[in-house]
Coordinates of C-alpha atoms in Angstrom, one line a residue:
X28 CA 14.0 -8.6 -18.8
X29 CA 11.3 -6.6 -17.0
X30 CA 12.0 -3.0 -16.6
X31 CA 12.5 -1.9 -12.9
X32 CA 10.6 1.2 -11.9
X33 CA 11.3 3.3 -8.8
X34 CA 9.0 5.7 -7.1
X35 CA 9.7 8.3 -4.4
X36 CA 6.8 8.3 -2.0
X37 CA 6.4 10.7 1.0
X38 CA 3.8 12.0 3.3
X39 CA 3.1 13.7 6.6
X40 CA 1.4 10.7 8.2
X41 CA 1.1 7.0 7.4
X42 CA -0.6 3.9 9.0
X43 CA 0.1 0.4 7.7
X44 CA -2.2 -1.4 10.2
X45 CA -1.1 -4.5 12.0
X46 CA -3.9 -7.0 11.7
X47 CA -3.3 -8.5 15.1
X48 CA -4.2 -5.2 16.8
X49 CA -7.9 -5.6 16.0
X50 CA -9.9 -2.4 16.8
X51 CA -7.1 0.1 17.6
X52 CA -4.9 1.1 14.6
X53 CA -1.2 0.5 15.2
X54 CA 1.1 0.8 12.2
X55 CA 4.0 -1.4 11.2
X56 CA 7.4 0.3 11.3
X57 CA 7.3 1.0 7.6
X58 CA 5.3 0.5 4.4
X59 CA 4.2 -3.1 3.7
X60 CA 4.6 -4.7 0.2
X61 CA 0.9 -4.7 -0.3
X62 CA 0.6 -0.9 0.4
X63 CA 3.6 -0.3 -1.9
X64 CA 1.9 -2.4 -4.6
X65 CA -1.3 -0.3 -4.3
X66 CA 0.7 2.9 -4.9
X67 CA 1.9 1.5 -8.3
X68 CA -1.6 0.3 -9.1
X69 CA -2.9 3.8 -8.3
X70 CA -0.9 5.0 -11.3
X71 CA -1.6 2.1 -13.6
X72 CA -3.5 -1.2 -13.2
X73 CA -5.1 -3.6 -15.7
X74 CA -6.6 -7.1 -15.1
X75 CA -3.8 -8.6 -17.1
X76 CA -1.0 -7.2 -15.0
X77 CA 0.5 -7.4 -11.5
X78 CA 3.2 -5.4 -9.8
X79 CA 6.0 -7.2 -8.0
X80 CA 7.6 -5.1 -5.3
X81 CA 11.2 -6.0 -4.9
X82 CA 12.8 -3.4 -2.6
X83 CA 11.8 -0.8 0.0
X84 CA 14.3 1.9 0.9
X85 CA 13.5 4.0 4.0
X86 CA 14.7 7.6 3.5
X87 CA 13.7 9.2 6.8
X88 CA 14.0 8.1 10.5
X89 CA 11.1 6.0 11.8
X90 CA 9.0 8.4 13.9
X91 CA 5.7 7.9 15.7
X92 CA 2.7 9.9 16.7
X93 CA -0.4 9.1 18.9
X94 CA -3.7 10.4 17.5
X95 CA -7.3 10.0 18.3
X96 CA -9.7 10.1 15.4
X97 CA -13.4 10.0 14.8
X98 CA -14.4 7.0 12.7
X99 CA -17.6 5.6 11.5
X100 CA -18.3 2.3 13.2
X101 CA -20.7 0.8 10.6
X102 CA -21.2 0.2 6.9
X103 CA -24.4 0.2 4.8
X104 CA -26.0 -3.2 4.9
X105 CA -25.6 -5.3 1.7
X106 CA -29.2 -6.4 2.2
X107 CA -30.4 -2.8 2.1
X108 CA -28.4 -2.2 -1.0
X109 CA -29.9 -5.3 -2.7
X110 CA -33.4 -4.3 -1.8
X111 CA -32.9 -0.8 -3.1
X112 CA -31.5 -2.2 -6.4
X113 CA -34.5 -4.4 -6.8
X114 CA -37.0 -1.7 -5.9
X115 CA -35.2 1.1 -7.8
X116 CA -35.3 3.2 -4.6
X117 CA -34.4 3.0 -0.9
X118 CA -32.7 4.7 2.0
X119 CA -29.0 4.0 1.8
X120 CA -27.9 6.9 4.0
X121 CA -25.5 6.4 6.9
X122 CA -25.8 9.0 9.6
X123 CA -22.4 9.8 11.0
X124 CA -23.8 11.2 14.2
X125 CA -25.3 7.9 15.1
X126 CA -22.3 5.7 14.2
X127 CA -19.4 7.9 15.2
X128 CA -16.6 6.2 17.3
X129 CA -13.4 7.7 18.7
X130 CA -10.4 5.4 18.4
X131 CA -6.8 5.8 19.3
X132 CA -4.0 5.1 16.8
X133 CA -0.3 4.9 16.7
X134 CA 0.8 6.2 13.3
X135 CA 4.0 7.0 11.5
X136 CA 4.9 10.7 10.8
X137 CA 7.0 12.4 8.2
X138 CA 7.7 9.3 6.1
X139 CA 9.6 8.9 2.8
X140 CA 10.4 5.8 0.8
X141 CA 11.9 4.7 -2.5
X142 CA 9.9 1.8 -3.8
X143 CA 11.3 -0.5 -6.5
X144 CA 9.0 -2.8 -8.5
X145 CA 8.7 -4.7 -11.8
X146 CA 5.6 -5.4 -13.9
X147 CA 4.4 -8.9 -14.6
X148 CA 1.9 -9.4 -17.5
X149 CA -0.4 -12.5 -17.3
X150 CA -1.6 -12.5 -20.9
X151 CA -0.2 -12.6 -24.4
X152 CA 0.0 -8.8 -24.6
X153 CA 3.5 -7.3 -24.8
X154 CA 4.9 -6.2 -21.4
X155 CA 6.6 -3.2 -23.1
X156 CA 3.2 -1.7 -23.8
X157 CA 2.3 -1.5 -20.2
X158 CA 5.8 -0.4 -19.2
X159 CA 5.6 2.6 -21.6
X160 CA 2.1 3.5 -20.3
X161 CA 3.4 3.5 -16.7
X162 CA 6.5 5.5 -17.7
X163 CA 4.3 8.1 -19.4
X164 CA 1.7 8.4 -16.7
X165 CA 4.1 8.5 -13.7
X166 CA 6.4 11.1 -15.4
X167 CA 3.4 13.4 -15.8
X168 CA 2.0 12.8 -12.3
X169 CA -1.1 11.1 -13.6
X170 CA -3.0 8.4 -11.5
X171 CA -6.2 6.5 -11.5
X172 CA -6.9 7.4 -7.9
X173 CA -5.0 9.4 -5.2
X174 CA -2.2 7.2 -3.8
X175 CA -2.3 7.0 0.0
X176 CA -0.1 5.7 2.8
X177 CA -2.2 3.0 4.4
X178 CA -5.3 5.1 5.1
X179 CA -7.1 7.1 2.5
X180 CA -6.8 10.3 4.5
X181 CA -3.0 10.0 4.5
X182 CA -2.4 11.2 0.9
X183 CA 1.0 10.4 -0.6
X184 CA 3.2 12.6 -2.7
X185 CA 4.5 10.4 -5.5
X186 CA 7.1 11.0 -8.2
X187 CA 9.0 8.8 -10.6
X188 CA 12.7 8.6 -9.7
X189 CA 15.1 9.4 -12.5
X190 CA 18.0 6.9 -12.3
X191 CA 20.4 9.6 -13.7
X192 CA 19.7 12.1 -10.9
X193 CA 21.4 12.1 -7.5
X194 CA 19.2 10.5 -4.7
X195 CA 19.5 10.6 -0.9
X196 CA 20.9 7.6 0.8
X197 CA 18.6 5.3 2.9
X198 CA 18.8 5.7 6.7
X199 CA 21.7 4.1 8.4
X200 CA 19.7 1.6 10.5
X201 CA 19.6 -2.2 10.7
X202 CA 17.0 -4.1 12.6
X203 CA 14.7 -7.1 12.6
X204 CA 11.2 -5.9 11.9
X205 CA 9.6 -9.2 12.7
X206 CA 6.7 -10.7 10.8
X207 CA 5.1 -8.3 8.4
X208 CA 2.0 -8.7 6.2
X209 CA 3.1 -9.3 2.6
X210 CA -0.2 -9.4 0.7
X211 CA -3.5 -11.3 0.4
X212 CA -3.8 -14.4 -1.8
X213 CA -7.0 -14.2 -3.8
X214 CA -6.8 -17.7 -5.2
X215 CA -10.1 -18.3 -3.5
X216 CA -11.9 -14.9 -4.0
X217 CA -14.4 -15.5 -1.3
X218 CA -11.7 -16.4 1.3
X219 CA -8.5 -14.4 0.7
X220 CA -5.6 -15.7 2.8
X221 CA -2.9 -13.4 4.2
X222 CA 0.7 -14.1 3.6
X223 CA 3.5 -12.8 5.9
X224 CA 7.3 -12.6 5.6
X225 CA 10.1 -11.9 8.0
X226 CA 11.2 -8.3 7.3
X227 CA 14.8 -7.5 7.8
X228 CA 16.1 -3.9 7.3
X229 CA 19.7 -3.7 6.4
X230 CA 21.1 -0.2 6.2
X231 CA 17.6 1.2 5.7
X232 CA 16.8 -1.3 2.9
X233 CA 14.2 -4.1 3.0
X234 CA 14.6 -6.7 0.3
X235 CA 11.1 -8.2 -0.5
X236 CA 11.0 -11.9 -1.4
X237 CA 8.9 -13.4 -4.1
X238 CA 5.2 -13.8 -3.1
X239 CA 5.6 -17.6 -3.4
X240 CA 8.3 -17.5 -0.7
X241 CA 6.1 -15.7 1.9
X242 CA 4.5 -17.8 4.6
X243 CA 0.8 -18.3 4.6

């Protein structure tokens, strides 16, 4: 049986953007399965493995904050990048003063979650090898990149939960959270398709279905 891992994740701010809101950033009520998966991947990821998020526990009341931020409204052109690669030189600078945009956002504040996930290995390699690697890295606080809560500027404080230690109870709240983004299906790499699921929070806990059960 796959070993279940649990991470305690917390931060001052978070934004798990609703795709239907287009330009303005409006967060879901809590972390999405894809954002939870990325936190596990920030600690350990290999091409032969995939994290399967099973449960999300909400440890603090859902609270909101309105913020306006300066963002860059453009990206460097891939054509310019290709020309610079071919020529061996080129101007790939992006001048913030020319591309700055101010946008409003509705974000979460003072968040804390317990994330439960198992590891799937899609090769002949033993799963135990990767589980031991994750156990070792997460217990030491090591990561490939800084875990974040939806946006890279919202850094996450992450620690491995010891099953033997006392843990706080999830919030006492039950609600229908509506349709939530589950993850992207990269079966066709050039055209990834979003999958959604109906998120139900029962006593502060959201049980995440298998990816195959999510609606495309």
